Coordinates of C-alpha atoms and ligand atoms in Angstrom, one line a residue:
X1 CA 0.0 0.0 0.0
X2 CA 1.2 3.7 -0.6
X3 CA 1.1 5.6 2.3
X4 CA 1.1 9.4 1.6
X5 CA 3.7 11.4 3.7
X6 CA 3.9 15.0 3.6
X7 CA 6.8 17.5 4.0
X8 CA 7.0 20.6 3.1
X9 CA 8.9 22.4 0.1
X10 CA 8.2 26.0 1.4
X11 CA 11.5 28.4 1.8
X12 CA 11.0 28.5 5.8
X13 CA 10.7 24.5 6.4
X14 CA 13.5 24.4 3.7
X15 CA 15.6 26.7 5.7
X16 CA 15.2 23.9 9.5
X17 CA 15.9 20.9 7.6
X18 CA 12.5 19.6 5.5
X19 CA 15.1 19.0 2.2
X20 CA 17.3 16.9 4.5
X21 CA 13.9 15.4 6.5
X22 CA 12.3 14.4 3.0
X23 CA 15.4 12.4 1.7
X24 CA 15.6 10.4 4.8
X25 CA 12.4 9.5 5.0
X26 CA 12.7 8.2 1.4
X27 CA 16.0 6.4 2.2
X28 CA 14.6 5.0 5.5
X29 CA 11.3 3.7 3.3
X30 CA 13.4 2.2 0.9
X31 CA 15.9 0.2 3.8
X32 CA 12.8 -1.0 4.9
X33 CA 11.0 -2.2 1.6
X34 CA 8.3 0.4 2.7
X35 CA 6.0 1.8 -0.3
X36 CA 5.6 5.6 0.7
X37 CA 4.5 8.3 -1.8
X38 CA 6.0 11.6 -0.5
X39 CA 4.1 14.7 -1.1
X40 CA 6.0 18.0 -0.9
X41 CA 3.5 20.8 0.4
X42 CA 3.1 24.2 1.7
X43 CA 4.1 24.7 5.1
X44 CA 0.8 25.3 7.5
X45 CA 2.2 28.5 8.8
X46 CA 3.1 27.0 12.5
X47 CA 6.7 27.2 11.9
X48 CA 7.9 26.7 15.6
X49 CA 6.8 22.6 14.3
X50 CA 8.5 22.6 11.1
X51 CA 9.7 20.6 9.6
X52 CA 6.4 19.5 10.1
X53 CA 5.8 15.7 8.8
X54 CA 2.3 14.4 8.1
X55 CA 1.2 11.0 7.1
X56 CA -2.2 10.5 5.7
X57 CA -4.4 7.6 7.7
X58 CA -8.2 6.6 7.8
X59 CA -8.5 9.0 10.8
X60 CA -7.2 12.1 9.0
X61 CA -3.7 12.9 8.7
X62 CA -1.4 13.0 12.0
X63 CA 1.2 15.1 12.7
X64 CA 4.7 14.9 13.6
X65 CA 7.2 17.9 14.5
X66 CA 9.3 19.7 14.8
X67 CA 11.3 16.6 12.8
X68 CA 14.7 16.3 11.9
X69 CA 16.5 13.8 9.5
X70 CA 18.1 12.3 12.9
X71 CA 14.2 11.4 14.1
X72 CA 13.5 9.6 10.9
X73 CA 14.7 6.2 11.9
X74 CA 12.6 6.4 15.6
X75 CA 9.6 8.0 13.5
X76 CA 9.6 4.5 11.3
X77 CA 10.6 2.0 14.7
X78 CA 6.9 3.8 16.5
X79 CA 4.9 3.4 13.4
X80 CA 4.4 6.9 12.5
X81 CA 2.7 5.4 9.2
X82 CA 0.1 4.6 10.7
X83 CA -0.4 7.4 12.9
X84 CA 1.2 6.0 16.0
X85 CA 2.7 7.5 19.1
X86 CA 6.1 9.3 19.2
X87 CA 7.4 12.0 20.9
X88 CA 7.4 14.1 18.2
X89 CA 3.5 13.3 17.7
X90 CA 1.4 15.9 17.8
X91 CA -1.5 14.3 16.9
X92 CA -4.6 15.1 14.3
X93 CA -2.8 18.0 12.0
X94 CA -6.9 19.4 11.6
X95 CA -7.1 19.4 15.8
X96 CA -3.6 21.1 16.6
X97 CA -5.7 24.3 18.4
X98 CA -3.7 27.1 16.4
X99 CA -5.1 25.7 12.9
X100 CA -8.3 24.8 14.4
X101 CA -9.1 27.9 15.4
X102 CA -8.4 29.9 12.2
X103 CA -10.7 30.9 9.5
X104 CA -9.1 30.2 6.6
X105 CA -10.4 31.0 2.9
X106 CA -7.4 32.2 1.2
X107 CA -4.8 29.6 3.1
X108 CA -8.1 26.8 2.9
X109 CA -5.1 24.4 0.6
X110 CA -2.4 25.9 1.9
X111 CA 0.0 22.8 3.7
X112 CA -3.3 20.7 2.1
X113 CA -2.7 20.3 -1.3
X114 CA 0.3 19.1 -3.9
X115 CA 0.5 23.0 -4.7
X116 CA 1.8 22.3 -8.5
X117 CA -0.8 19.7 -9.0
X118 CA -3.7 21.0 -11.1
X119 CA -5.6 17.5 -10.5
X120 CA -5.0 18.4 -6.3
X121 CA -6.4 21.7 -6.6
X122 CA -9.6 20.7 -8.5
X123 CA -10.4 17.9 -6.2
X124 CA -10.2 20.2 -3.1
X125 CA -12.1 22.7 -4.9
X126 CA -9.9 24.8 -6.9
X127 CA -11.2 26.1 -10.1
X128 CA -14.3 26.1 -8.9
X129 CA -14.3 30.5 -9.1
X130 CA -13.1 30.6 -12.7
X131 CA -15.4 27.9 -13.8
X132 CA -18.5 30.5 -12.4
X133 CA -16.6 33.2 -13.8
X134 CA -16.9 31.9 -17.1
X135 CA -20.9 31.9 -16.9
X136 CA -21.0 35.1 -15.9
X137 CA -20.5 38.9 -17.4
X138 CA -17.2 41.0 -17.0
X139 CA -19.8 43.4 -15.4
X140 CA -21.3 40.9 -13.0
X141 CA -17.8 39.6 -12.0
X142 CA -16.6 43.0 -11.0
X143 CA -19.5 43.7 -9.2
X144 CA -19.2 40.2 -6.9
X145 CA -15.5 41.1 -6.2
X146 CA -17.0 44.9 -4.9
X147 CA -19.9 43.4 -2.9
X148 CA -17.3 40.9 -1.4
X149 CA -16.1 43.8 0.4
X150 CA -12.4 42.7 -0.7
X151 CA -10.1 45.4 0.0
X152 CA -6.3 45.8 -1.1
X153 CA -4.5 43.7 1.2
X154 CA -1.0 44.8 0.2
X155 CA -1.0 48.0 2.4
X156 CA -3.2 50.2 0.7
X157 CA -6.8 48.8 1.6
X158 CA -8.3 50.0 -1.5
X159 CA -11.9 48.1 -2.7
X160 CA -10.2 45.5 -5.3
X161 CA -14.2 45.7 -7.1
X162 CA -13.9 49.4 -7.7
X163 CA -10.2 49.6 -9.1
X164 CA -11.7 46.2 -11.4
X165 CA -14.2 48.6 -12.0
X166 CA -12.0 51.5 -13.7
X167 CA -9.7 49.3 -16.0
X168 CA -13.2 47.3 -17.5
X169 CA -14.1 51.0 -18.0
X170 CA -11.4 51.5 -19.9
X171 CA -12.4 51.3 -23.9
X172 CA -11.0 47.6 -25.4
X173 CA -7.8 47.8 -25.7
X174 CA -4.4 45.8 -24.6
X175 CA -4.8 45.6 -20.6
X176 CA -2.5 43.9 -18.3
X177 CA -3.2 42.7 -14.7
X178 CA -0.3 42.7 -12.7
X179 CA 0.0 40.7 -8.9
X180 CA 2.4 42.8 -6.6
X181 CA 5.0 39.9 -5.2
X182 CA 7.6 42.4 -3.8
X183 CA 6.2 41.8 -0.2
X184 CA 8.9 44.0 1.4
X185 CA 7.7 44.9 4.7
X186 CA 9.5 43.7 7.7
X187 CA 7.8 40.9 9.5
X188 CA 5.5 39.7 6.2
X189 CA 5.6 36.7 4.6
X190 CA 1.6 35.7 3.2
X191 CA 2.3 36.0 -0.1
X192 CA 5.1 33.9 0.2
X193 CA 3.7 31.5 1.8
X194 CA 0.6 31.4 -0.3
X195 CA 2.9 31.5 -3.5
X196 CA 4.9 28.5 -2.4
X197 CA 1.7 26.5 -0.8
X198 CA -1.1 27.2 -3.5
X199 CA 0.2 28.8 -6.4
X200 CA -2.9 27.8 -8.5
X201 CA -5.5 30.1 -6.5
X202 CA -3.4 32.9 -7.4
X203 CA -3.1 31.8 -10.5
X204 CA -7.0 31.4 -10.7
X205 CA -7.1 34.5 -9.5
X206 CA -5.5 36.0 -11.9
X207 CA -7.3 34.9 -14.8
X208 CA -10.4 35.6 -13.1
X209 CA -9.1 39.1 -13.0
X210 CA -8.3 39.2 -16.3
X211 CA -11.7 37.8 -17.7
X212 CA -13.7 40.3 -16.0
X213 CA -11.5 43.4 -17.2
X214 CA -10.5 42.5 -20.9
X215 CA -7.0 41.6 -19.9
X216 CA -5.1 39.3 -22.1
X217 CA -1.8 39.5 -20.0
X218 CA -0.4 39.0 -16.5
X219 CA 2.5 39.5 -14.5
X220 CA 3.6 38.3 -11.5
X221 CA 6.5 40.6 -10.5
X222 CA 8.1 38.5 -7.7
X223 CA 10.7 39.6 -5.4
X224 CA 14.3 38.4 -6.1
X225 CA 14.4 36.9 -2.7
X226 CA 12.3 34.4 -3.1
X227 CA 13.9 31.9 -5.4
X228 CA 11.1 29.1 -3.8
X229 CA 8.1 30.7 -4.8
X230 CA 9.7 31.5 -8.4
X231 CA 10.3 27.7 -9.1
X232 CA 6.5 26.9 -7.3
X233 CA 5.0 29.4 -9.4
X234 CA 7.0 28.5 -12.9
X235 CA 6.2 24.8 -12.1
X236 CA 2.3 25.5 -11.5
X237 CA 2.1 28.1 -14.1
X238 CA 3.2 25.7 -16.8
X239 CA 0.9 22.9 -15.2
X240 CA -1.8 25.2 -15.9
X241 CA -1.4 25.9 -19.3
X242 CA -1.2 22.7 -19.6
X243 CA -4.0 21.9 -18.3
X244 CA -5.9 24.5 -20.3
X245 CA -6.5 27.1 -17.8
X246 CA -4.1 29.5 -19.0
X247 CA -3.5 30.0 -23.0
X248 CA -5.1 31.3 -26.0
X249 CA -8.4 29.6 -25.2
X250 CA -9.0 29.3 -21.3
X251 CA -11.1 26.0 -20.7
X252 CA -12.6 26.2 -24.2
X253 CA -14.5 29.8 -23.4
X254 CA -12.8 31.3 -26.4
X255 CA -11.3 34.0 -23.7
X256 CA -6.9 34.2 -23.6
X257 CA -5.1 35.1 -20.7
X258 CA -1.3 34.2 -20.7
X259 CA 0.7 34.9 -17.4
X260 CA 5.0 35.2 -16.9
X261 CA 6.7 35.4 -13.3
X262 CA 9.0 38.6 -13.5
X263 CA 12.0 39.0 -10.9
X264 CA 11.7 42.4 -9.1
X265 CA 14.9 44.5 -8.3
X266 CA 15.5 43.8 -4.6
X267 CA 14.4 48.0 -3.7
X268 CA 11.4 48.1 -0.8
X269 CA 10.4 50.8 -3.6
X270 CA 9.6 48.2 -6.2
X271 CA 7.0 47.5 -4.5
X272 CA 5.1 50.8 -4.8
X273 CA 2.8 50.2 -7.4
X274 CA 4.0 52.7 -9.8
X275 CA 7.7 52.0 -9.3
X276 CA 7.0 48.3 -9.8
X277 CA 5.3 49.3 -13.1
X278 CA 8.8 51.7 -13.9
X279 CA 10.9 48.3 -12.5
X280 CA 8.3 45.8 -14.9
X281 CA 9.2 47.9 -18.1
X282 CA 12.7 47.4 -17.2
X283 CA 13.5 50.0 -16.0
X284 CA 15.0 51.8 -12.6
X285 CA 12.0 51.2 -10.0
X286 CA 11.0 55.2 -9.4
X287 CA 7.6 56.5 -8.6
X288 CA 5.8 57.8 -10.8
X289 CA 3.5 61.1 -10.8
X290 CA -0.3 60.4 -10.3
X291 CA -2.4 61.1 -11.9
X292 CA -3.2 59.3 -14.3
X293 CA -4.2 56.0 -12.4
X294 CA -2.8 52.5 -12.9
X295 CA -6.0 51.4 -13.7
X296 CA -6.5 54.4 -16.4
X297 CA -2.5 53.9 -17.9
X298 CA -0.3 51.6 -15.9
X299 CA 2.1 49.4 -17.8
X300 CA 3.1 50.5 -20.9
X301 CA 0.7 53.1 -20.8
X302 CA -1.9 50.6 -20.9
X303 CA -4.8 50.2 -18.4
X304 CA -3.4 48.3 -15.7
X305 CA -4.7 46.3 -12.5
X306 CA -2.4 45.9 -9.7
X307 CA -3.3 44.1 -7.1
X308 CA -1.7 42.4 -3.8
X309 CA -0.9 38.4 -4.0
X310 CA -3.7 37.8 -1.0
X311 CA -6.1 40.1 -3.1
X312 CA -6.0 38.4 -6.3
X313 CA -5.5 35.4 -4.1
X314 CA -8.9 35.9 -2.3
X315 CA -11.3 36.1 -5.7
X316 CA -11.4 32.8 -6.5
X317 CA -13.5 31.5 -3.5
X318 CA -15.8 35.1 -3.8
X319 CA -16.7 33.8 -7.2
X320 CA -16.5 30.1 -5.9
X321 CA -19.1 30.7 -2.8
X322 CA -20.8 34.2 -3.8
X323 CA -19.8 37.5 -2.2
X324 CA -22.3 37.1 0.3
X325 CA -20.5 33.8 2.1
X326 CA -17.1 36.1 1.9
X327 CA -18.7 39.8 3.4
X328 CA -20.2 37.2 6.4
X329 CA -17.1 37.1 7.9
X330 CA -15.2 40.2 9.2
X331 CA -16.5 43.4 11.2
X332 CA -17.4 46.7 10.1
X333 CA -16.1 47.8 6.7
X334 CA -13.4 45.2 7.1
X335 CA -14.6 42.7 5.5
X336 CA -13.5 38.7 4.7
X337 CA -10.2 37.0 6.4
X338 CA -7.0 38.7 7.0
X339 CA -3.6 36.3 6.6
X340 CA -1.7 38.0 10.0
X341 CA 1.8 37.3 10.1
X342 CA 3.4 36.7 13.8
X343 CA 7.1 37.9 14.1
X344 CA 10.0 39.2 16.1
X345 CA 10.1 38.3 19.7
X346 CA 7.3 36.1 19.4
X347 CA 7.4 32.1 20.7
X348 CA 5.1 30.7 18.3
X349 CA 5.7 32.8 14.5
X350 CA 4.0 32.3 11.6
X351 CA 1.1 32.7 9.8
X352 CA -2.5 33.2 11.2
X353 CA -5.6 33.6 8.9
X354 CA -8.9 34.8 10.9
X355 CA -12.0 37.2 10.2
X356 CA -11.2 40.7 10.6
X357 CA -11.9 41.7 14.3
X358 CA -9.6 39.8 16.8
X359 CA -7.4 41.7 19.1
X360 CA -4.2 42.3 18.8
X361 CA -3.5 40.9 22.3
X362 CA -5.5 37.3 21.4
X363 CA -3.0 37.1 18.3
X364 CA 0.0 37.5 20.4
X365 CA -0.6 35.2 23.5
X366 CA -3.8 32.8 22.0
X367 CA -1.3 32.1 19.0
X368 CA 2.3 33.3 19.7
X369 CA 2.1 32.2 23.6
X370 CA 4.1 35.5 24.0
X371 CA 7.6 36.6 23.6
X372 CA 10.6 33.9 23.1
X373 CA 12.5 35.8 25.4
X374 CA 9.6 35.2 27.9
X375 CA 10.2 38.9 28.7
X376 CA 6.7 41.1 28.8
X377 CA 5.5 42.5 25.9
X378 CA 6.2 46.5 25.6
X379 CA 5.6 47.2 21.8
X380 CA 4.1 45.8 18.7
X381 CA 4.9 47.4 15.1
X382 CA 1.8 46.3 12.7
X383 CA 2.1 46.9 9.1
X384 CA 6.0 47.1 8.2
X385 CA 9.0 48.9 8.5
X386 CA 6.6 52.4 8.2
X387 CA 3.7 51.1 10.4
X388 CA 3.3 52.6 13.9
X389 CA 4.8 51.1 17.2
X390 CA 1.5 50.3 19.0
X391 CA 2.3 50.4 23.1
X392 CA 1.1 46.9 25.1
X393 CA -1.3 49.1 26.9
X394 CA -3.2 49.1 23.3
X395 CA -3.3 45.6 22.7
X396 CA -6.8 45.2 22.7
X397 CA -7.2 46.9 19.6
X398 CA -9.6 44.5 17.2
X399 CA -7.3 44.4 14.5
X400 CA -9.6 45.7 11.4
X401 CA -8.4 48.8 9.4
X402 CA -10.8 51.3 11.1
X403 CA -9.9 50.7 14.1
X404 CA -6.3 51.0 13.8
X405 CA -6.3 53.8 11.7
X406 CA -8.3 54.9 15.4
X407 CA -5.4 54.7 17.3
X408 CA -3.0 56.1 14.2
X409 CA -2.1 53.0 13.2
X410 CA -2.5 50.8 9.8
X411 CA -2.9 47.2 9.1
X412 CA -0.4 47.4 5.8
X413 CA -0.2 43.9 4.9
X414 CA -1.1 42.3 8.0
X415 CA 3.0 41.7 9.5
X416 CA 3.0 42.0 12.9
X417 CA 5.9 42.2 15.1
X418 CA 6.7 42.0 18.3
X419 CA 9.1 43.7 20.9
X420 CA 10.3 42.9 24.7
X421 CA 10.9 45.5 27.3
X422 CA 14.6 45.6 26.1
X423 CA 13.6 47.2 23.2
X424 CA 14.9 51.2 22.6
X425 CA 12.3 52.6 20.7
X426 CA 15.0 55.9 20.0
X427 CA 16.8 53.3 18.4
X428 CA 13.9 52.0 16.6
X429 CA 12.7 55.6 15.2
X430 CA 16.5 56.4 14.4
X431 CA 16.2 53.4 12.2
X432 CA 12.8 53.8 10.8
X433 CA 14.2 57.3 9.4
X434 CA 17.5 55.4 8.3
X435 CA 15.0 53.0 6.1
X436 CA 14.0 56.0 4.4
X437 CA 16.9 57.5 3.4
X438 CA 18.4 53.8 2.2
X439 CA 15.4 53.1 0.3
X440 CA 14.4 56.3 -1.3
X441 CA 14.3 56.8 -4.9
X442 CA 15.0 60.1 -4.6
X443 CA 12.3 61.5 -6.7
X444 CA 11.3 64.3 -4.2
X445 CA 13.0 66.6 -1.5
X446 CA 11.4 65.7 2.1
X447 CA 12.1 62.1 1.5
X448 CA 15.3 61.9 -0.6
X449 CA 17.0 64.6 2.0
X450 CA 14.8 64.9 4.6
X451 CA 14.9 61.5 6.0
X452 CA 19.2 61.8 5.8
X453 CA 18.7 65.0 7.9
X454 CA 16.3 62.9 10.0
X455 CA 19.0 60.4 10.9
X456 CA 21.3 63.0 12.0
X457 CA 18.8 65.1 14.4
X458 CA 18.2 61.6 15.8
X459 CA 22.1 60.9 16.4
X460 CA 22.1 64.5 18.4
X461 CA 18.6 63.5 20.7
X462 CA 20.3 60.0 21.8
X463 CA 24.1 61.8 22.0
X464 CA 21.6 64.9 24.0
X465 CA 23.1 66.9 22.1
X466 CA 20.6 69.9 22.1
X467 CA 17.7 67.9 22.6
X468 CA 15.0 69.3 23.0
X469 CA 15.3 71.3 20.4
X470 CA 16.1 68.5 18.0
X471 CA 13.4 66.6 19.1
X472 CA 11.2 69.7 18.2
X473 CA 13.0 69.5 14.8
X474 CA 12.3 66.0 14.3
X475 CA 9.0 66.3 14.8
X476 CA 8.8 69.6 12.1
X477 CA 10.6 66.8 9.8
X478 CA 7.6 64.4 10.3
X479 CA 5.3 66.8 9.1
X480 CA 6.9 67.9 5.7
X481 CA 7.4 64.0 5.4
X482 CA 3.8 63.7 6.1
X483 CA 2.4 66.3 4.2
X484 CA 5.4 67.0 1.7
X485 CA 6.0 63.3 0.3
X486 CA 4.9 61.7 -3.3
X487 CA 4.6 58.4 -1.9
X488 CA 3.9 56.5 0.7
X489 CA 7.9 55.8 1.7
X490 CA 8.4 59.0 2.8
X491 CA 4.6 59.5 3.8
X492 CA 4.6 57.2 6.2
X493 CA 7.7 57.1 7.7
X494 CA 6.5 59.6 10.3
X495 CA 4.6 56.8 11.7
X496 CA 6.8 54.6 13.4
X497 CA 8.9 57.9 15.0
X498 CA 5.8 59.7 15.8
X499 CA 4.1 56.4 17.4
X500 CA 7.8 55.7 19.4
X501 CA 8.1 59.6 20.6
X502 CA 4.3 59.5 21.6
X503 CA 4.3 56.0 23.8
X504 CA 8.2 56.1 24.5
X505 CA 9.2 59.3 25.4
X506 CA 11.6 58.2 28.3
X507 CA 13.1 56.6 25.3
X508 CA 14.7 59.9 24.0
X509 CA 15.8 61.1 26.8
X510 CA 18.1 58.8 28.7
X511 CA 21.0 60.2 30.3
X512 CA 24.0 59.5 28.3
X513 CA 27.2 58.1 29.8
Ligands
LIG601 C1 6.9 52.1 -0.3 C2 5.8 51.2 -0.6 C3 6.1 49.8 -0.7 C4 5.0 49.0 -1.0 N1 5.3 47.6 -1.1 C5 4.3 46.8 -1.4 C6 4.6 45.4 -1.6 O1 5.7 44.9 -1.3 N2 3.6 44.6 -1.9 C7 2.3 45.0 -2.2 O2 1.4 44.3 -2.5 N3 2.0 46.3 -2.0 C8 3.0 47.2 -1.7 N4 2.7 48.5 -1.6 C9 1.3 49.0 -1.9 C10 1.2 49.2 -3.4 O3 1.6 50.5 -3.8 C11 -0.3 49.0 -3.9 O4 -1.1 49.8 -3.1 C12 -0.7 47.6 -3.9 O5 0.1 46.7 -4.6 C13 -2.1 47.5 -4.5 O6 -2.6 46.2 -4.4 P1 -3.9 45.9 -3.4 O7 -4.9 46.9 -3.7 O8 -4.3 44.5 -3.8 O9 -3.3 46.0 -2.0 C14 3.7 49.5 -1.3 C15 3.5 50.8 -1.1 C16 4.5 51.7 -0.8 C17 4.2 53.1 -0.7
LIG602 S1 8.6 59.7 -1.0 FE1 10.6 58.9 -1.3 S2 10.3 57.0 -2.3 FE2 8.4 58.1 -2.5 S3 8.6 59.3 -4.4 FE3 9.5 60.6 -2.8 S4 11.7 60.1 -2.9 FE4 10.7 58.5 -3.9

């Protein structure tokens, strides 16, 4: 008999042994005469268990981790084939209470399926979006993906339906639909994880995209970093196609859509929209004046979506189970599931996906059991390198985009990471404005010089060197950064020093030695 044993292919089991696990488990098999069909999956997101093994039994599949190739022959001698006792064993992979507990739409085949297996994805339901999409108008898909309530999850939160909306407007003509893979924020790693796990729903995604604008083309512009997800994506892109779900004639509907994986340029910049459109033509990833629109001319002057990984990621099951199922879950005008990303000083990382609404403080002791130093918890930064430091005090936040825009916050692209009471948040806002001025693309003053000068009023307030009065500078600074910027590098930069000077003000003004 075959006995199915999962272990995953993604970059961050990769990176704590799975390559090494995986071989031994096929060299132990074969010592033994043992038939075993290994499966190389998506990693679940609970990365304090990876490698994470799982064998598929009557019962379900078990679970066994965190493995290493030394475990392998102890793993055979207790029977873990058949689901037996082991140290290691942590019993039904479905009942481990941090997946159990999650809500998961977009990650649903995440860790689940083969993900460069078109015939896995359609039997656990892929497809199943597209194939609706098909029997339905351009019109009538953009207007589920708006009901859906589906906003931009790569920082922006912008209504996905409504920038849809503007390209279909847009009189026939070449259009492109471009996924945003640059995921540069500190802390993130969703579309990563969903890129290496399920490629297909984005790619789904995708060509649902392009179906309901008119768009014959898509990118995927990936970041450099990620060589992983490239060869994921490349393998389940070509799978695809052939297949018949991507090509001149998508599942015999007479509609083409053609997708290519580009690398990105390894500048947090790239992935502003506009500079990823600049770094997609080929050339130097710089922002670019707005108006006009992406959607109205994006690349190559041509009406463009761009959308998040998770975004695109998220349509197939709104088409799949109607927008109504999707707006059900989710609070206020945050609607749907939001993949939150657990890291820093955190025991238990990795990826969560619940409705919008939990507190921050159930994320970071329900899931990540608190800090791995085991110190308490005195700061939080949600959203990337340029969201705010949110103080522990404010941990009770719901974490929905309202309500941490409330508190001056944003929810970016759902990275959250965590601090101990070591942490000195001078230091952090020093380096938040030394981010700036390293990642710049120097199109415009207040960030190109501004965040430089930023760094060296910074150096004076912890050297207390004039203080006060440099702190008073530094806070001039973060309004013309605010106010003065063209994107949101410099825009937001004010965020993480304004947030530390606010909740940390003992911070800035130790007494130097
Ligand atoms: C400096 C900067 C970096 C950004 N980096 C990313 C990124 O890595 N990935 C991403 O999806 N969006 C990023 N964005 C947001 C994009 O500009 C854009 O809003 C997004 O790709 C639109 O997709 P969505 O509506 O699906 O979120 C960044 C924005 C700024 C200002
Ligand atoms: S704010 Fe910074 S990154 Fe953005 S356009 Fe201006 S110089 Fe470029």
């Amino acid at each position: 008999m075959n006995i199915k044993v999962y272990v995953p292919r993604d970059a961050t089991a990769l990176s704590l042994g799975a390559g090494r696990v995986a071989a031994a488990i096929e060299r132990e098999a074969q010592r033994r005469g043992l038939q075993v069909q290994l499966i190389r999956n998506g990693s679940r997101g609970l990365f304090w268990l990876e490698p994470l093994v799982e064998v598929a039994t009557a019962a379900g599949r078990h679970a066994y981790g965190p493995v290493s190739a030394q475990d392998v022959a102890s793993l055979f001698d207790a029977g873990f084939l058949e689901g037996r006792p082991h140290p290691l064993h942590l019993g039904l992979t479905e009942e481990i209470k941090e997946l159990k507990s999650q809500q998961r739409l977009t990650f649903a085949r995440v860790g689940i399926v083969d993900p460069v297996s078109v015939d896995d994805y359609l039997a656990n339901g892929g497809y199943a979006g597209l194939s609706r999409a098909l029997s339905m108008s351009p019109a009538e898909i953009v207007d589920a993906v708006t009901q859906s309530g589906l906003r931009g999850r790569g920082g922006a939160a912008f209504p996905t339906g409504i920038k849809w909306k503007t390209v279909l407007d847009q009189p026939p003509q070449q259009k492109y639909v471009t996924c945003n893979a640059d995921e540069g924020d500190s802390g993130t790693f969703a579309d990563r994880l969903l890129m290496e796990g399920d490629p297909l729903m984005l790619i789904e995604g995708m060509t649902i995209a392009g179906i309901a604008v008119g768009a014959t083309q898509g990118y995927i512009y990936l970041r450099a970093e990620y060589p992983h997800a490239h060869r994921t994506l490349n393998e389940a892109i070509a799978a695809a196609r052939a297949a018949g779900y991507l090509g001149p004639n998508v599942l015999g509907s007479g509609k083409q859509f053609e997708l290519e994986v580009r690398l990105g340029a390894g500048a947090y910049i790239c992935g502003e929209e506009t500079s990823m459109l600049e770094s997609l033509e080929g050339k130097r990833g710089e922002v670019r004046v707005r108006p006009p629109l992406p959607a109205i001319k994006g690349l190559f002057g041509q009406p463009t979506i761009v959308n998040n990984v998770i975004s695109l990621a998220s349509v197939p099951v709104i088409l799949a189970k109607g927008a109504d199922f999707y707006k059900n879950f989710g609070t206020g005008r945050s609607r749907g599931t939001i993949p939150l990303q657990l890291a820093g000083n955190i025991k238990r990382g990795g990826l969560i996906e619940r409705a919008f609404g939990l507190t921050l403080r159930e994320l970071i002791y329900d899931y990540g059991a608190g800090t791995a130093s085991g110190r308490p918890v005195r700061a939080v930064q949600v959203g990337g390198p340029l969201g705010a430091y949110i103080p522990e005090s404010q941990l009770d936040t719901a974490i929905d985009y309202e309500a941490l825009s409330a508190i001056g916050a944003l929810l970016g692209h759902g990275g959250v990471v965590v601090f101990d009471d070591t942490v000195d948040m001078a230091g952090m806002a020093r380096y938040a404005l030394e981010f700036c001025a390293k990642e710049s693309c120097g199109k415009c003053t207040p960030c190109r010089i501004g965040s430089t000068r930023g760094v060296e009023l910074m150096d004076r307030v912890i050297a207390n060197i004039d203080r006060e009065r440099n702190l008073q500078l530094v806070e001039e600074l973060c309004d013309t950064l605010l106010h003065g910027s063209l994107c949101g590098l410099g825009g937001m930069t004010p965020f993480p020093v304004q947030s530390a000077l606010k909740y940390f003000p003992e911070d800035f003004r130790k007494t130097v030695q």
